[in-house]
Amino acid sequence: MTPEDLRAAVAAGILTEAQAASLLALANDRAGRRVALPSEDEPFEFFRGFSEIFISIGLVILLSGVTALLAVFGGFALLTLVPLMTAGIAWWWAGYFTLKRRMTLPSIVLATAFGIGIVIFTFTLLAQASIDERMVAIAGFALSALAMVAWYRRFRLPFAAFLTGGFTLGAVYAFTASASNLAGLFTGFQGYNSLFDLGESPAFATATLVFGIGAFLAGMWFDTRDPHRLGRYSATAFWCHLLAAPALVNTVAVTLLNGGGILFLALALVAITVLALVIDRRSFLTAAIAYIAVVIAWVMGEGEASRWIFVLLTLGAFITAIGTWWVQLRAKMMQLLPDFPGKSRLPPYGSTE
């Protein structure tokens, strides 16, 4: 039985995630090496076929039509009850597409529709109360995050963790941001440069860093419960790491860039690469590299063409080399590293050949 068969059995409810992981662990122990899971693989499923894309397009159009219909009969309640009703419909339909049909992309569409509906509803409702605008934003994002937690508990959809993290970050930013912070987002790199510098804007930058650490720890919590990456925990960890990497790099990259320039940024990239290899998450490194590339491009602006070519060649060669020899590099690194808490709960690593 292949890992794909085990994942299908878990998705169909034939096996539990724990049973599937136990079967795969037994196969690995008997073989003495990691043969049941392709060494080059980091399982990720966005959709299973074009039928899911087709249904997702239909759901987007249908939800838009339902919302418009509700708005026609909603009158003054357009910005209050209609978004809530749309969110309720998304919850209702998820009972079929997520729980019964187990479709990935349609489930993501419905979760997104639910999240957007809850955000609009909470912000509109709170705005009618006599409270400060900052508190409206904090409470609105916080309540939306709690709603997505409820979605995750009901439907066990990994993507819900991504939306939960996004709303949580919105609440954190609303709590720490000032008028000058928000203005920095729209004043080019210099404003952005100060916004995420621990020295220039400690509250806002620290909030980003703390959120990144929290998202990373959440991802590791899920990862260590599914080291063979067969089920929901691993997929949830993927979305957590996708949130964590940009948030961590955001503060670290800008602060190091201000303190020591590109060299310190390169050293940070090396450290991030080592961490990604240890936890065996290409997605974590991909998000970090993409963000660092944006920062470098922002710094260089409209610089000389030769500098752009150098950056492209360097990053391209680095990513290609790491991706090509990922398994061998990780195996060698894990063998050289001493035992540390949680090492045995990380994904298995093969030989260096």
CSV table of C-alpha atoms in Angstrom, one decimal, residues 2-297:
chain,number,residue,atom,x,y,z
A,2,THR,CA,1.4,3.4,-1.0
A,3,PRO,CA,1.2,6.6,1.0
A,4,GLU,CA,-1.4,7.9,-1.5
A,5,ASP,CA,-3.5,4.9,-0.7
A,6,LEU,CA,-3.2,5.6,3.0
A,7,ARG,CA,-4.1,9.2,2.5
A,8,ALA,CA,-7.1,8.2,0.5
A,9,ALA,CA,-8.2,5.8,3.2
A,10,VAL,CA,-7.9,8.5,5.8
A,11,ALA,CA,-9.9,10.9,3.6
A,12,ALA,CA,-12.6,8.3,3.1
A,13,GLY,CA,-12.8,7.6,6.8
A,14,ILE,CA,-11.7,4.0,6.5
A,15,LEU,CA,-8.6,4.6,8.6
A,16,THR,CA,-7.9,7.2,11.3
A,17,GLU,CA,-4.8,9.4,10.9
A,18,ALA,CA,-3.2,7.6,13.9
A,19,GLN,CA,-3.8,4.2,12.3
A,20,ALA,CA,-2.4,5.3,8.9
A,21,ALA,CA,0.7,6.8,10.6
A,22,SER,CA,1.1,3.6,12.6
A,23,LEU,CA,0.9,1.4,9.4
A,24,LEU,CA,3.5,3.6,7.7
A,25,ALA,CA,5.8,3.6,10.7
A,26,LEU,CA,5.6,-0.2,10.9
A,27,ALA,CA,6.5,-0.4,7.2
A,28,ASN,CA,9.5,1.9,7.7
A,29,ASP,CA,10.7,0.0,10.7
A,30,ARG,CA,10.5,-3.3,8.8
A,31,ALA,CA,12.4,-1.9,5.8
A,32,GLY,CA,14.9,0.0,8.0
A,33,ARG,CA,14.6,3.1,5.9
A,34,ARG,CA,12.0,5.6,4.7
A,35,VAL,CA,10.7,3.7,1.6
A,36,ALA,CA,7.0,4.2,2.0
A,37,LEU,CA,7.1,8.0,1.5
A,38,PRO,CA,8.7,9.4,-1.6
A,39,SER,CA,11.9,11.1,-0.5
A,40,GLU,CA,11.3,14.1,-2.7
A,41,ASP,CA,7.8,14.6,-1.5
A,42,GLU,CA,6.1,17.2,0.8
A,43,PRO,CA,2.4,16.3,0.4
A,44,PHE,CA,0.1,19.2,-0.4
A,45,GLU,CA,-3.3,19.1,-2.0
A,46,PHE,CA,-5.1,22.1,-3.3
A,47,PHE,CA,-7.5,20.3,-5.5
A,48,ARG,CA,-7.9,16.7,-6.7
A,49,GLY,CA,-9.1,17.3,-10.2
A,50,PHE,CA,-10.7,19.7,-12.6
A,51,SER,CA,-14.2,18.8,-11.2
A,52,GLU,CA,-13.3,20.6,-8.0
A,53,ILE,CA,-12.2,23.7,-10.0
A,54,PHE,CA,-15.5,23.5,-11.9
A,55,ILE,CA,-17.6,23.2,-8.7
A,56,SER,CA,-15.6,26.0,-7.1
A,57,ILE,CA,-16.4,28.3,-9.9
A,58,GLY,CA,-20.0,27.4,-9.6
A,59,LEU,CA,-20.0,28.0,-5.9
A,60,VAL,CA,-18.4,31.5,-6.3
A,61,ILE,CA,-21.1,32.4,-8.8
A,62,LEU,CA,-23.9,30.9,-6.8
A,63,LEU,CA,-22.8,32.5,-3.5
A,64,SER,CA,-22.6,35.9,-5.3
A,65,GLY,CA,-26.1,35.4,-6.7
A,66,VAL,CA,-27.5,34.3,-3.3
A,67,THR,CA,-25.9,37.4,-1.7
A,68,ALA,CA,-27.3,39.7,-4.3
A,69,LEU,CA,-30.8,38.1,-3.9
A,70,LEU,CA,-30.6,38.6,-0.2
A,71,ALA,CA,-29.5,42.2,-0.6
A,72,VAL,CA,-32.5,42.9,-2.9
A,73,PHE,CA,-34.9,41.8,-0.1
A,74,GLY,CA,-32.6,42.9,2.7
A,75,GLY,CA,-33.0,46.6,2.3
A,76,PHE,CA,-31.3,48.5,5.1
A,77,ALA,CA,-29.9,45.2,6.5
A,78,LEU,CA,-27.6,44.9,3.5
A,79,LEU,CA,-24.4,45.4,5.5
A,80,THR,CA,-25.5,43.5,8.6
A,81,LEU,CA,-27.8,40.5,8.2
A,82,VAL,CA,-27.0,39.7,4.6
A,83,PRO,CA,-23.3,38.9,5.2
A,84,LEU,CA,-24.3,36.8,8.2
A,85,MET,CA,-26.8,34.9,6.2
A,86,THR,CA,-24.2,34.3,3.4
A,87,ALA,CA,-21.9,33.0,6.1
A,88,GLY,CA,-24.6,30.7,7.3
A,89,ILE,CA,-25.3,29.4,3.9
A,90,ALA,CA,-21.6,28.6,3.4
A,91,TRP,CA,-21.6,26.7,6.7
A,92,TRP,CA,-24.7,24.8,5.5
A,93,TRP,CA,-23.2,23.8,2.2
A,94,ALA,CA,-19.9,22.8,3.8
A,95,GLY,CA,-21.8,20.0,5.5
A,96,TYR,CA,-22.1,18.5,2.0
A,97,PHE,CA,-18.9,19.5,0.1
A,98,THR,CA,-16.5,19.2,3.1
A,99,LEU,CA,-17.9,16.5,5.4
A,100,LYS,CA,-19.6,14.3,2.8
A,101,ARG,CA,-17.8,14.8,-0.5
A,102,ARG,CA,-14.4,15.8,1.1
A,103,MET,CA,-13.6,18.2,-1.7
A,104,THR,CA,-10.6,20.4,-1.0
A,105,LEU,CA,-11.0,23.5,-3.2
A,106,PRO,CA,-14.8,23.9,-2.8
A,107,SER,CA,-14.2,23.6,0.9
A,108,ILE,CA,-11.6,26.5,0.7
A,109,VAL,CA,-14.1,28.6,-1.2
A,110,LEU,CA,-16.8,28.0,1.3
A,111,ALA,CA,-14.5,28.7,4.3
A,112,THR,CA,-13.4,32.0,2.6
A,113,ALA,CA,-17.0,33.0,2.0
A,114,PHE,CA,-17.8,32.3,5.6
A,115,GLY,CA,-14.8,34.3,6.9
A,116,ILE,CA,-15.6,37.3,4.7
A,117,GLY,CA,-19.2,37.2,5.7
A,118,ILE,CA,-18.4,37.1,9.4
A,119,VAL,CA,-15.8,39.9,9.1
A,120,ILE,CA,-18.3,42.2,7.3
A,121,PHE,CA,-21.0,41.4,9.7
A,122,THR,CA,-19.0,41.9,12.9
A,123,PHE,CA,-17.4,45.2,11.7
A,124,THR,CA,-20.7,46.6,10.6
A,125,LEU,CA,-22.5,45.6,13.8
A,126,LEU,CA,-19.7,46.9,16.0
A,127,ALA,CA,-19.4,50.2,14.1
A,128,GLN,CA,-23.0,51.0,15.1
A,129,ALA,CA,-22.1,50.9,18.7
A,130,SER,CA,-20.5,53.8,20.5
A,131,ILE,CA,-17.0,52.4,20.7
A,132,ASP,CA,-13.6,53.5,19.5
A,133,GLU,CA,-12.6,52.6,15.9
A,134,ARG,CA,-9.6,50.8,17.1
A,135,MET,CA,-11.7,48.6,19.4
A,136,VAL,CA,-14.1,48.0,16.5
A,137,ALA,CA,-11.1,46.6,14.5
A,138,ILE,CA,-9.7,44.6,17.4
A,139,ALA,CA,-13.0,43.1,18.3
A,140,GLY,CA,-14.1,42.5,14.7
A,141,PHE,CA,-10.9,40.6,13.8
A,142,ALA,CA,-10.9,38.7,17.1
A,143,LEU,CA,-14.5,37.5,16.7
A,144,SER,CA,-13.8,36.5,13.1
A,145,ALA,CA,-10.8,34.5,14.3
A,146,LEU,CA,-13.0,32.7,16.8
A,147,ALA,CA,-15.6,32.0,14.2
A,148,MET,CA,-12.9,30.4,12.0
A,149,VAL,CA,-11.8,28.3,15.0
A,150,ALA,CA,-15.4,27.0,15.2
A,151,TRP,CA,-15.2,26.2,11.5
A,152,TYR,CA,-12.0,24.2,12.0
A,153,ARG,CA,-13.5,22.3,14.9
A,154,ARG,CA,-16.7,21.5,12.9
A,155,PHE,CA,-15.2,20.7,9.5
A,156,ARG,CA,-11.6,19.9,10.2
A,157,LEU,CA,-10.5,22.0,7.2
A,158,PRO,CA,-6.7,22.8,7.4
A,159,PHE,CA,-7.2,26.0,5.3
A,160,ALA,CA,-9.3,27.4,8.2
A,161,ALA,CA,-6.1,27.7,10.2
A,162,PHE,CA,-4.7,30.1,7.6
A,163,LEU,CA,-7.8,32.3,7.8
A,164,THR,CA,-7.7,32.1,11.6
A,165,GLY,CA,-4.1,33.3,11.6
A,166,GLY,CA,-4.9,36.1,9.2
A,167,PHE,CA,-7.7,37.4,11.3
A,168,THR,CA,-5.6,37.1,14.4
A,169,LEU,CA,-2.8,39.1,12.8
A,170,GLY,CA,-5.4,41.7,11.9
A,171,ALA,CA,-6.4,42.0,15.6
A,172,VAL,CA,-2.8,42.2,16.7
A,173,TYR,CA,-2.0,45.0,14.2
A,174,ALA,CA,-5.2,46.9,15.1
A,175,PHE,CA,-4.0,46.7,18.7
A,176,THR,CA,-0.4,47.9,18.1
A,177,ALA,CA,-0.8,50.2,15.1
A,178,SER,CA,-0.8,53.9,15.3
A,179,ALA,CA,-1.7,56.5,12.6
A,180,SER,CA,2.0,56.9,11.7
A,181,ASN,CA,2.3,53.1,11.4
A,182,LEU,CA,-0.5,52.8,9.0
A,183,ALA,CA,0.8,55.7,7.0
A,184,GLY,CA,4.1,53.9,6.6
A,185,LEU,CA,2.4,51.2,4.6
A,186,PHE,CA,1.6,53.7,1.8
A,187,THR,CA,4.8,55.9,1.8
A,188,GLY,CA,7.2,53.6,-0.1
A,189,PHE,CA,10.1,51.6,1.2
A,190,GLN,CA,11.3,54.2,3.7
A,191,GLY,CA,8.0,54.1,5.6
A,192,TYR,CA,7.8,50.4,5.4
A,193,ASN,CA,11.5,50.2,6.4
A,194,SER,CA,10.7,51.9,9.7
A,195,LEU,CA,7.4,50.2,10.2
A,196,PHE,CA,8.9,46.7,10.7
A,197,ASP,CA,12.2,47.7,12.3
A,198,LEU,CA,12.4,46.7,16.0
A,199,GLY,CA,14.3,49.9,16.7
A,200,GLU,CA,12.1,52.3,14.8
A,201,SER,CA,8.7,50.8,15.6
A,202,PRO,CA,9.1,48.4,18.5
A,203,ALA,CA,5.5,47.7,19.2
A,204,PHE,CA,4.4,47.1,15.7
A,205,ALA,CA,7.5,45.1,14.6
A,206,THR,CA,7.5,43.0,17.8
A,207,ALA,CA,3.8,42.2,17.3
A,208,THR,CA,4.7,40.8,13.8
A,209,LEU,CA,7.6,38.8,15.3
A,210,VAL,CA,5.5,37.4,18.1
A,211,PHE,CA,2.8,36.4,15.7
A,212,GLY,CA,5.3,34.7,13.5
A,213,ILE,CA,6.7,32.7,16.4
A,214,GLY,CA,3.2,31.8,17.5
A,215,ALA,CA,2.2,30.6,14.0
A,216,PHE,CA,5.5,28.6,13.7
A,217,LEU,CA,4.9,26.9,17.1
A,218,ALA,CA,1.4,26.1,16.1
A,219,GLY,CA,2.7,24.6,12.9
A,220,MET,CA,5.2,22.5,14.8
A,221,TRP,CA,2.5,21.3,17.1
A,222,PHE,CA,0.5,19.9,14.2
A,223,ASP,CA,3.7,18.6,12.4
A,224,THR,CA,4.9,16.6,15.4
A,225,ARG,CA,1.5,14.8,15.5
A,226,ASP,CA,1.8,13.7,11.9
A,227,PRO,CA,5.5,13.2,11.2
A,228,HIS,CA,4.7,11.0,8.2
A,229,ARG,CA,2.5,13.7,6.7
A,230,LEU,CA,-0.6,11.6,5.9
A,231,GLY,CA,-3.5,13.6,7.2
A,232,ARG,CA,-5.1,16.7,8.4
A,233,TYR,CA,-2.5,17.7,11.0
A,234,SER,CA,0.2,17.9,8.4
A,235,ALA,CA,-2.0,20.0,6.0
A,236,THR,CA,-2.9,22.3,8.9
A,237,ALA,CA,0.8,22.7,9.7
A,238,PHE,CA,1.5,23.7,6.0
A,239,TRP,CA,-0.9,26.7,6.3
A,240,CYS,CA,0.6,27.7,9.7
A,241,HIS,CA,4.1,27.7,8.3
A,242,LEU,CA,2.9,29.7,5.3
A,243,LEU,CA,1.8,32.3,7.8
A,244,ALA,CA,4.8,32.1,10.0
A,245,ALA,CA,7.6,32.5,7.4
A,246,PRO,CA,6.7,35.9,6.1
A,247,ALA,CA,5.8,37.2,9.6
A,248,LEU,CA,9.1,36.1,11.0
A,249,VAL,CA,11.2,37.3,8.0
A,250,ASN,CA,9.2,40.6,8.0
A,251,THR,CA,10.8,41.8,11.2
A,252,VAL,CA,14.1,40.0,11.1
A,253,ALA,CA,14.9,40.9,7.5
A,254,VAL,CA,14.1,44.6,7.8
A,255,THR,CA,15.8,45.0,11.2
A,256,LEU,CA,19.0,43.2,10.0
A,257,LEU,CA,18.9,45.1,6.7
A,258,ASN,CA,18.9,48.4,8.6
A,259,GLY,CA,21.6,47.3,10.9
A,260,GLY,CA,24.0,45.6,8.6
A,261,GLY,CA,22.8,45.6,5.0
A,262,ILE,CA,22.5,42.8,2.5
A,263,LEU,CA,25.2,40.7,4.1
A,264,PHE,CA,23.1,40.3,7.3
A,265,LEU,CA,20.1,39.5,5.2
A,266,ALA,CA,22.0,36.7,3.5
A,267,LEU,CA,23.0,35.3,6.8
A,268,ALA,CA,19.4,35.3,7.9
A,269,LEU,CA,18.4,33.4,4.8
A,270,VAL,CA,21.0,30.8,5.6
A,271,ALA,CA,19.6,30.4,9.1
A,272,ILE,CA,16.1,30.1,7.7
A,273,THR,CA,17.3,27.5,5.3
A,274,VAL,CA,18.8,25.4,8.1
A,275,LEU,CA,15.5,25.7,10.0
A,276,ALA,CA,13.5,24.7,7.0
A,277,LEU,CA,15.7,21.6,6.4
A,278,VAL,CA,15.4,20.5,10.0
A,279,ILE,CA,11.6,20.7,10.0
A,280,ASP,CA,11.5,19.4,6.4
A,281,ARG,CA,9.3,22.2,5.1
A,282,ARG,CA,10.0,23.5,1.7
A,283,SER,CA,6.9,25.7,2.0
A,284,PHE,CA,8.4,27.6,4.9
A,285,LEU,CA,11.6,28.3,3.0
A,286,THR,CA,9.7,29.2,-0.2
A,287,ALA,CA,7.6,31.9,1.6
A,288,ALA,CA,10.7,33.3,3.3
A,289,ILE,CA,12.7,33.4,0.0
A,290,ALA,CA,9.8,35.1,-1.8
A,291,TYR,CA,9.6,37.7,0.8
A,292,ILE,CA,13.3,38.3,1.0
A,293,ALA,CA,13.4,38.7,-2.8
A,294,VAL,CA,10.7,41.4,-2.5
A,295,VAL,CA,12.7,43.2,0.1
A,296,ILE,CA,15.8,43.1,-1.9
A,297,ALA,CA,14.0,44.4,-5.0
